[in-house]
């Protein structure tokens, strides 16, 4: 299986420049002295999550003639918004398949970007998108299982290595694996001394289990749907799991209560609004025994339901 390279990620960085935000590293003054912490706040992207990087790179790579037929995507929410937003920038139609357990705030945001939204049960999202492509045309942009998407997400790793060359630990949320695949590839090339550690919810800890056992996990959709971190309910593909096996040092899990607590800490001590999926890395920093050293926690997104945020902050 062919993995992406640092050249692919650098090409993606040039391709998406000016269309995505180059997010800063923000230091956390409340962090431990032996574990200094910086946040990589991807919720500052126009659609509130890192997914815009991969979507923009993938759309830019579609031949111009094919772009006229539009794009199709399936997603738990943030990739949906990213593809819809990018399609709007390019002036092409988009059809997005979301699931019945996708937060309404993410569905509404996708529709506001002009995309046609189709809602299906969680187990049917991929087949529904493939059927739309077969019957109506368009280019399918998967949320993680595509080299162009992975390369786009990897631009985060390039930025981390450039802004903190002596980084020692990089914490990355894990779901379908596109984000950590890209970041780990970039970190291995630009900061090879650093450890890349994935973070999952315990209730969707399939990749952590697979990482320990040495083969792709096989958790059911229903099992993975139990977590509050709705953006981390996917399972890795053969492509992303191969990247994880090649470049990732470890994967840890965090509990639902730890995720909620991290959302509150980020909001009250770092003034950062993170959705549960984006807060798992901070939860791991706060509650797991991690390697010491200069640490970056990737906050993958901030599209949290306002009611949930209020509930977490008043708990």
mmCIF file of C-alpha atoms in Angstrom:
data_model
loop_
_atom_site.group_PDB
_atom_site.id
_atom_site.type_symbol
_atom_site.label_atom_id
_atom_site.label_comp_id
_atom_site.label_asym_id
_atom_site.label_seq_id
_atom_site.Cartn_x
_atom_site.Cartn_y
_atom_site.Cartn_z
ATOM 1 C CA UNK A 1 0.000 0.000 0.000
ATOM 2 C CA UNK A 2 1.373 3.407 -0.998
ATOM 3 C CA UNK A 3 1.496 5.917 1.842
ATOM 4 C CA UNK A 4 1.521 9.662 1.319
ATOM 5 C CA UNK A 5 4.845 11.478 1.603
ATOM 6 C CA UNK A 6 6.085 14.791 2.917
ATOM 7 C CA UNK A 7 6.197 15.973 -0.702
ATOM 8 C CA UNK A 8 2.442 15.320 -0.975
ATOM 9 C CA UNK A 9 1.822 17.374 2.149
ATOM 10 C CA UNK A 10 4.015 20.251 1.038
ATOM 11 C CA UNK A 11 2.203 20.310 -2.311
ATOM 12 C CA UNK A 12 -1.108 20.378 -0.438
ATOM 13 C CA UNK A 13 0.119 23.286 1.697
ATOM 14 C CA UNK A 14 0.865 25.313 -1.438
ATOM 15 C CA UNK A 15 -2.474 24.352 -2.950
ATOM 16 C CA UNK A 16 -4.628 25.378 0.012
ATOM 17 C CA UNK A 17 -2.691 28.510 0.978
ATOM 18 C CA UNK A 18 -5.016 31.491 1.142
ATOM 19 C CA UNK A 19 -8.112 29.297 1.358
ATOM 20 C CA UNK A 20 -7.614 28.014 4.909
ATOM 21 C CA UNK A 21 -6.403 29.653 8.111
ATOM 22 C CA UNK A 22 -2.835 28.994 9.194
ATOM 23 C CA UNK A 23 -3.753 28.489 12.824
ATOM 24 C CA UNK A 24 -1.302 29.557 15.566
ATOM 25 C CA UNK A 25 0.104 27.592 18.477
ATOM 26 C CA UNK A 26 -1.251 29.083 21.696
ATOM 27 C CA UNK A 27 0.626 28.422 24.972
ATOM 28 C CA UNK A 28 -1.268 27.246 28.060
ATOM 29 C CA UNK A 29 -0.050 29.073 31.153
ATOM 30 C CA UNK A 30 -1.905 26.575 33.363
ATOM 31 C CA UNK A 31 0.086 23.589 32.062
ATOM 32 C CA UNK A 32 2.633 21.604 34.099
ATOM 33 C CA UNK A 33 6.232 22.829 34.021
ATOM 34 C CA UNK A 34 7.525 19.436 32.906
ATOM 35 C CA UNK A 35 4.754 19.173 30.309
ATOM 36 C CA UNK A 36 4.533 22.649 28.695
ATOM 37 C CA UNK A 37 1.475 22.673 26.471
ATOM 38 C CA UNK A 38 0.500 24.471 23.285
ATOM 39 C CA UNK A 39 -2.899 24.225 21.594
ATOM 40 C CA UNK A 40 -3.392 24.049 17.829
ATOM 41 C CA UNK A 41 -6.878 25.617 17.547
ATOM 42 C CA UNK A 42 -8.400 24.309 14.325
ATOM 43 C CA UNK A 43 -11.803 25.591 15.426
ATOM 44 C CA UNK A 44 -10.568 28.922 14.030
ATOM 45 C CA UNK A 45 -11.066 27.608 10.488
ATOM 46 C CA UNK A 46 -13.992 29.137 8.530
ATOM 47 C CA UNK A 47 -16.124 26.028 9.112
ATOM 48 C CA UNK A 48 -14.941 25.570 12.702
ATOM 49 C CA UNK A 49 -12.816 22.455 12.135
ATOM 50 C CA UNK A 50 -9.668 21.096 10.475
ATOM 51 C CA UNK A 51 -11.637 19.257 7.781
ATOM 52 C CA UNK A 52 -11.452 22.247 5.453
ATOM 53 C CA UNK A 53 -7.794 21.434 4.775
ATOM 54 C CA UNK A 54 -8.401 18.009 3.290
ATOM 55 C CA UNK A 55 -11.579 19.059 1.506
ATOM 56 C CA UNK A 56 -9.884 22.037 -0.130
ATOM 57 C CA UNK A 57 -6.915 19.980 -1.293
ATOM 58 C CA UNK A 58 -9.191 17.256 -2.663
ATOM 59 C CA UNK A 59 -11.473 19.644 -4.565
ATOM 60 C CA UNK A 60 -8.484 21.536 -5.965
ATOM 61 C CA UNK A 61 -7.137 18.245 -7.329
ATOM 62 C CA UNK A 62 -10.321 17.430 -9.277
ATOM 63 C CA UNK A 63 -9.882 18.202 -13.004
ATOM 64 C CA UNK A 64 -11.797 21.324 -13.985
ATOM 65 C CA UNK A 65 -14.120 19.489 -16.381
ATOM 66 C CA UNK A 66 -15.067 16.986 -13.687
ATOM 67 C CA UNK A 67 -15.681 19.721 -11.126
ATOM 68 C CA UNK A 68 -18.684 20.896 -13.139
ATOM 69 C CA UNK A 69 -20.496 17.703 -12.117
ATOM 70 C CA UNK A 70 -20.155 18.645 -8.472
ATOM 71 C CA UNK A 71 -18.994 16.763 -5.413
ATOM 72 C CA UNK A 72 -20.552 14.251 -3.032
ATOM 73 C CA UNK A 73 -19.482 13.529 0.552
ATOM 74 C CA UNK A 74 -20.606 11.578 3.582
ATOM 75 C CA UNK A 75 -19.825 12.787 7.071
ATOM 76 C CA UNK A 76 -20.691 12.987 10.749
ATOM 77 C CA UNK A 77 -20.722 16.757 10.370
ATOM 78 C CA UNK A 78 -17.427 18.624 10.050
ATOM 79 C CA UNK A 79 -16.363 17.077 6.740
ATOM 80 C CA UNK A 80 -19.888 17.822 5.512
ATOM 81 C CA UNK A 81 -19.428 21.505 6.255
ATOM 82 C CA UNK A 82 -15.929 21.527 4.798
ATOM 83 C CA UNK A 83 -16.959 20.049 1.452
ATOM 84 C CA UNK A 84 -20.049 22.237 1.252
ATOM 85 C CA UNK A 85 -18.023 25.369 2.010
ATOM 86 C CA UNK A 86 -15.262 24.475 -0.454
ATOM 87 C CA UNK A 87 -17.762 23.636 -3.184
ATOM 88 C CA UNK A 88 -19.352 27.051 -2.659
ATOM 89 C CA UNK A 89 -15.931 28.703 -3.074
ATOM 90 C CA UNK A 90 -15.412 26.868 -6.351
ATOM 91 C CA UNK A 91 -18.981 27.515 -7.538
ATOM 92 C CA UNK A 92 -19.875 23.851 -7.920
ATOM 93 C CA UNK A 93 -22.827 21.841 -6.551
ATOM 94 C CA UNK A 94 -22.461 19.614 -3.505
ATOM 95 C CA UNK A 95 -24.580 16.795 -2.102
ATOM 96 C CA UNK A 96 -23.759 15.786 1.446
ATOM 97 C CA UNK A 97 -24.925 12.636 3.231
ATOM 98 C CA UNK A 98 -25.157 13.003 7.014
ATOM 99 C CA UNK A 99 -26.507 10.631 9.626
ATOM 100 C CA UNK A 100 -29.497 10.736 11.926
ATOM 101 C CA UNK A 101 -27.209 11.203 14.941
ATOM 102 C CA UNK A 102 -25.338 14.164 13.440
ATOM 103 C CA UNK A 103 -25.753 17.242 15.679
ATOM 104 C CA UNK A 104 -28.310 19.629 14.214
ATOM 105 C CA UNK A 105 -25.865 22.529 14.505
ATOM 106 C CA UNK A 106 -23.618 20.779 11.963
ATOM 107 C CA UNK A 107 -26.482 19.872 9.617
ATOM 108 C CA UNK A 108 -27.750 23.457 9.631
ATOM 109 C CA UNK A 109 -24.265 24.834 8.930
ATOM 110 C CA UNK A 110 -23.849 22.471 5.979
ATOM 111 C CA UNK A 111 -27.146 23.557 4.478
ATOM 112 C CA UNK A 112 -26.257 27.237 4.917
ATOM 113 C CA UNK A 113 -23.318 26.729 2.562
ATOM 114 C CA UNK A 114 -25.768 25.785 -0.185
ATOM 115 C CA UNK A 115 -25.311 22.015 -0.210
ATOM 116 C CA UNK A 116 -28.101 19.504 -0.669
ATOM 117 C CA UNK A 117 -28.235 17.512 2.591
ATOM 118 C CA UNK A 118 -29.417 13.900 2.714
ATOM 119 C CA UNK A 119 -30.007 12.310 6.134
ATOM 120 C CA UNK A 120 -29.653 8.527 6.531
ATOM 121 C CA UNK A 121 -29.048 6.001 9.356
ATOM 122 C CA UNK A 122 -25.384 5.821 10.459
ATOM 123 C CA UNK A 123 -24.762 2.411 8.877
ATOM 124 C CA UNK A 124 -25.985 3.634 5.467
ATOM 125 C CA UNK A 125 -23.975 6.812 4.956
ATOM 126 C CA UNK A 126 -21.257 5.402 2.685
ATOM 127 C CA UNK A 127 -23.590 3.330 0.524
ATOM 128 C CA UNK A 128 -25.991 6.258 0.183
ATOM 129 C CA UNK A 129 -23.199 8.541 -1.039
ATOM 130 C CA UNK A 130 -21.961 5.926 -3.490
ATOM 131 C CA UNK A 131 -25.485 5.494 -4.856
ATOM 132 C CA UNK A 132 -25.797 9.251 -5.413
ATOM 133 C CA UNK A 133 -22.523 9.266 -7.373
ATOM 134 C CA UNK A 134 -23.696 6.286 -9.445
ATOM 135 C CA UNK A 135 -27.104 7.770 -10.278
ATOM 136 C CA UNK A 136 -26.481 11.515 -10.352
ATOM 137 C CA UNK A 137 -22.745 11.854 -10.995
ATOM 138 C CA UNK A 138 -20.174 13.950 -9.189
ATOM 139 C CA UNK A 139 -16.859 13.208 -7.494
ATOM 140 C CA UNK A 140 -16.913 11.469 -4.127
ATOM 141 C CA UNK A 141 -14.715 13.075 -1.469
ATOM 142 C CA UNK A 142 -14.499 10.688 1.492
ATOM 143 C CA UNK A 143 -13.868 12.109 4.969
ATOM 144 C CA UNK A 144 -10.537 10.318 5.483
ATOM 145 C CA UNK A 145 -9.926 7.400 3.099
ATOM 146 C CA UNK A 146 -8.233 9.350 0.315
ATOM 147 C CA UNK A 147 -4.597 10.438 -0.174
ATOM 148 C CA UNK A 148 -5.547 14.005 -1.114
ATOM 149 C CA UNK A 149 -7.627 14.361 2.051
ATOM 150 C CA UNK A 150 -4.848 12.896 4.198
ATOM 151 C CA UNK A 151 -2.254 15.203 2.622
ATOM 152 C CA UNK A 152 -4.436 18.227 3.290
ATOM 153 C CA UNK A 153 -4.838 17.326 6.949
ATOM 154 C CA UNK A 154 -1.080 16.775 7.149
ATOM 155 C CA UNK A 155 -0.488 20.494 6.654
ATOM 156 C CA UNK A 156 -1.274 20.860 10.366
ATOM 157 C CA UNK A 157 1.846 18.820 11.102
ATOM 158 C CA UNK A 158 3.945 21.050 8.851
ATOM 159 C CA UNK A 159 2.771 24.107 10.765
ATOM 160 C CA UNK A 160 3.431 22.524 14.162
ATOM 161 C CA UNK A 161 6.991 21.586 13.182
ATOM 162 C CA UNK A 162 7.639 25.050 11.748
ATOM 163 C CA UNK A 163 6.281 26.922 14.779
ATOM 164 C CA UNK A 164 7.731 24.626 17.467
ATOM 165 C CA UNK A 165 10.731 22.800 15.954
ATOM 166 C CA UNK A 166 11.661 21.262 19.315
ATOM 167 C CA UNK A 167 8.191 19.799 19.922
ATOM 168 C CA UNK A 168 8.429 16.495 21.787
ATOM 169 C CA UNK A 169 4.843 15.194 21.925
ATOM 170 C CA UNK A 170 1.967 15.760 19.490
ATOM 171 C CA UNK A 171 -1.529 14.686 20.612
ATOM 172 C CA UNK A 172 -4.031 14.078 17.812
ATOM 173 C CA UNK A 173 -7.707 13.007 17.875
ATOM 174 C CA UNK A 174 -8.383 9.699 16.099
ATOM 175 C CA UNK A 175 -11.508 8.628 14.249
ATOM 176 C CA UNK A 176 -11.237 7.480 10.642
ATOM 177 C CA UNK A 177 -7.535 8.245 10.871
ATOM 178 C CA UNK A 178 -7.075 10.826 8.123
ATOM 179 C CA UNK A 179 -5.995 13.575 10.522
ATOM 180 C CA UNK A 180 -3.425 11.559 12.443
ATOM 181 C CA UNK A 181 -2.162 9.905 9.241
ATOM 182 C CA UNK A 182 -1.320 13.259 7.711
ATOM 183 C CA UNK A 183 0.034 14.887 10.864
ATOM 184 C CA UNK A 184 2.184 11.875 11.773
ATOM 185 C CA UNK A 185 3.666 11.764 8.267
ATOM 186 C CA UNK A 186 4.626 15.432 8.502
ATOM 187 C CA UNK A 187 6.008 15.169 12.032
ATOM 188 C CA UNK A 188 8.103 12.117 11.152
ATOM 189 C CA UNK A 189 9.704 14.122 8.332
ATOM 190 C CA UNK A 190 10.058 17.524 9.998
ATOM 191 C CA UNK A 191 10.355 16.739 13.745
ATOM 192 C CA UNK A 192 11.418 13.075 13.840
ATOM 193 C CA UNK A 193 12.368 13.241 17.530
ATOM 194 C CA UNK A 194 8.734 13.935 18.522
ATOM 195 C CA UNK A 195 6.267 11.262 19.610
ATOM 196 C CA UNK A 196 2.866 11.256 17.905
ATOM 197 C CA UNK A 197 0.111 9.953 20.179
ATOM 198 C CA UNK A 198 -3.474 9.435 19.080
ATOM 199 C CA UNK A 199 -6.416 9.987 21.424
ATOM 200 C CA UNK A 200 -9.842 8.311 21.243
ATOM 201 C CA UNK A 201 -12.900 8.125 23.479
ATOM 202 C CA UNK A 202 -13.042 4.846 25.427
ATOM 203 C CA UNK A 203 -16.504 4.229 23.980
ATOM 204 C CA UNK A 204 -15.084 4.423 20.450
ATOM 205 C CA UNK A 205 -11.635 3.065 21.233
ATOM 206 C CA UNK A 206 -11.440 0.695 18.296
ATOM 207 C CA UNK A 207 -8.225 2.090 16.823
ATOM 208 C CA UNK A 208 -6.463 1.921 20.189
ATOM 209 C CA UNK A 209 -7.426 -1.741 20.415
ATOM 210 C CA UNK A 210 -6.356 -2.409 16.832
ATOM 211 C CA UNK A 211 -3.070 -0.610 17.399
ATOM 212 C CA UNK A 212 -2.277 -2.915 20.324
ATOM 213 C CA UNK A 213 -3.329 -6.054 18.457
ATOM 214 C CA UNK A 214 -1.640 -5.123 15.182
ATOM 215 C CA UNK A 215 -4.672 -5.302 12.904
ATOM 216 C CA UNK A 216 -7.606 -3.136 11.901
ATOM 217 C CA UNK A 217 -10.366 -3.004 14.518
ATOM 218 C CA UNK A 218 -13.872 -4.335 13.982
ATOM 219 C CA UNK A 219 -16.216 -2.454 16.281
ATOM 220 C CA UNK A 220 -19.844 -2.064 15.231
ATOM 221 C CA UNK A 221 -21.330 1.270 14.202
ATOM 222 C CA UNK A 222 -23.630 1.056 17.218
ATOM 223 C CA UNK A 223 -20.726 0.616 19.634
ATOM 224 C CA UNK A 224 -18.811 3.560 18.214
ATOM 225 C CA UNK A 225 -21.910 5.771 18.294
ATOM 226 C CA UNK A 226 -22.082 5.675 22.102
ATOM 227 C CA UNK A 227 -19.554 8.459 22.642
ATOM 228 C CA UNK A 228 -20.438 12.111 23.058
ATOM 229 C CA UNK A 229 -17.564 12.876 20.662
ATOM 230 C CA UNK A 230 -19.678 12.643 17.508
ATOM 231 C CA UNK A 231 -16.736 13.446 15.230
ATOM 232 C CA UNK A 232 -14.791 10.404 16.474
ATOM 233 C CA UNK A 233 -17.259 7.639 15.649
ATOM 234 C CA UNK A 234 -15.640 6.374 12.449
ATOM 235 C CA UNK A 235 -13.196 3.503 12.093
ATOM 236 C CA UNK A 236 -9.900 3.610 10.179
ATOM 237 C CA UNK A 237 -9.603 2.359 6.620
ATOM 238 C CA UNK A 238 -6.854 0.103 5.371
ATOM 239 C CA UNK A 239 -5.072 3.197 4.060
ATOM 240 C CA UNK A 240 -5.223 5.211 7.270
ATOM 241 C CA UNK A 241 -4.453 2.238 9.500
ATOM 242 C CA UNK A 242 -1.323 1.581 7.434
ATOM 243 C CA UNK A 243 -0.216 5.178 8.099
ATOM 244 C CA UNK A 244 -0.972 4.769 11.802
ATOM 245 C CA UNK A 245 1.056 1.555 12.012
ATOM 246 C CA UNK A 246 3.958 3.217 10.207
ATOM 247 C CA UNK A 247 4.147 6.587 11.957
ATOM 248 C CA UNK A 248 2.199 6.696 15.252
ATOM 249 C CA UNK A 249 3.881 5.931 18.588
ATOM 250 C CA UNK A 250 0.831 5.175 20.736
ATOM 251 C CA UNK A 251 -2.931 5.605 21.060
ATOM 252 C CA UNK A 252 -4.661 6.287 24.374
ATOM 253 C CA UNK A 253 -8.324 6.581 25.328
ATOM 254 C CA UNK A 254 -10.264 8.950 27.570
ATOM 255 C CA UNK A 255 -13.620 8.673 29.326
ATOM 256 C CA UNK A 256 -16.780 10.639 28.616
ATOM 257 C CA UNK A 257 -16.467 12.534 31.915
ATOM 258 C CA UNK A 258 -12.836 13.391 31.129
ATOM 259 C CA UNK A 259 -13.873 14.729 27.724
ATOM 260 C CA UNK A 260 -16.551 16.951 29.257
ATOM 261 C CA UNK A 261 -14.125 18.209 31.879
ATOM 262 C CA UNK A 262 -11.613 19.080 29.156
ATOM 263 C CA UNK A 263 -14.248 21.073 27.248
ATOM 264 C CA UNK A 264 -14.813 23.105 30.413
ATOM 265 C CA UNK A 265 -11.088 23.611 31.085
ATOM 266 C CA UNK A 266 -10.480 24.804 27.536
ATOM 267 C CA UNK A 267 -13.377 27.253 27.733
ATOM 268 C CA UNK A 268 -12.610 28.665 31.167
ATOM 269 C CA UNK A 269 -8.799 28.545 31.319
ATOM 270 C CA UNK A 270 -7.760 28.937 27.679
ATOM 271 C CA UNK A 271 -10.804 30.762 26.300
ATOM 272 C CA UNK A 272 -11.075 28.109 23.570
ATOM 273 C CA UNK A 273 -14.409 26.620 22.539
ATOM 274 C CA UNK A 274 -13.890 22.988 21.583
ATOM 275 C CA UNK A 275 -16.420 20.323 20.689
ATOM 276 C CA UNK A 276 -15.972 16.998 22.526
ATOM 277 C CA UNK A 277 -14.063 15.511 19.573
ATOM 278 C CA UNK A 278 -11.622 18.402 19.664
ATOM 279 C CA UNK A 279 -11.195 18.262 23.441
ATOM 280 C CA UNK A 280 -10.036 14.636 23.698
ATOM 281 C CA UNK A 281 -6.383 15.614 23.340
ATOM 282 C CA UNK A 282 -6.621 18.013 26.266
ATOM 283 C CA UNK A 283 -8.437 15.297 28.224
ATOM 284 C CA UNK A 284 -5.488 12.971 27.614
ATOM 285 C CA UNK A 285 -3.040 15.680 28.658
ATOM 286 C CA UNK A 286 -4.944 16.215 31.908
ATOM 287 C CA UNK A 287 -5.719 12.615 32.812
ATOM 288 C CA UNK A 288 -3.155 10.253 31.238
ATOM 289 C CA UNK A 289 0.478 9.525 32.022
ATOM 290 C CA UNK A 290 2.080 10.846 28.847
ATOM 291 C CA UNK A 291 5.735 11.382 27.901
ATOM 292 C CA UNK A 292 7.217 14.546 29.339
ATOM 293 C CA UNK A 293 8.313 17.437 27.195
ATOM 294 C CA UNK A 294 6.993 20.197 24.964
ATOM 295 C CA UNK A 295 3.521 19.069 23.968
ATOM 296 C CA UNK A 296 1.053 20.187 21.302
ATOM 297 C CA UNK A 297 -2.610 19.214 21.574
ATOM 298 C CA UNK A 298 -4.532 19.479 18.320
ATOM 299 C CA UNK A 299 -8.031 20.896 18.897
ATOM 300 C CA UNK A 300 -9.722 19.499 15.825
ATOM 301 C CA UNK A 301 -12.935 21.516 15.962
ATOM 302 C CA UNK A 302 -15.304 23.732 17.916
ATOM 303 C CA UNK A 303 -18.745 22.959 16.494
ATOM 304 C CA UNK A 304 -20.385 22.122 19.778
ATOM 305 C CA UNK A 305 -24.114 22.233 20.406
ATOM 306 C CA UNK A 306 -24.757 25.359 22.518
ATOM 307 C CA UNK A 307 -26.959 23.394 24.919
ATOM 308 C CA UNK A 308 -24.204 20.852 25.499
ATOM 309 C CA UNK A 309 -21.647 23.604 26.085
ATOM 310 C CA UNK A 310 -23.941 25.262 28.626
ATOM 311 C CA UNK A 311 -24.508 21.921 30.331
ATOM 312 C CA UNK A 312 -20.780 21.229 30.575
ATOM 313 C CA UNK A 313 -19.971 24.694 31.907
ATOM 314 C CA UNK A 314 -22.654 24.580 34.596
ATOM 315 C CA UNK A 315 -22.010 21.001 35.741
#
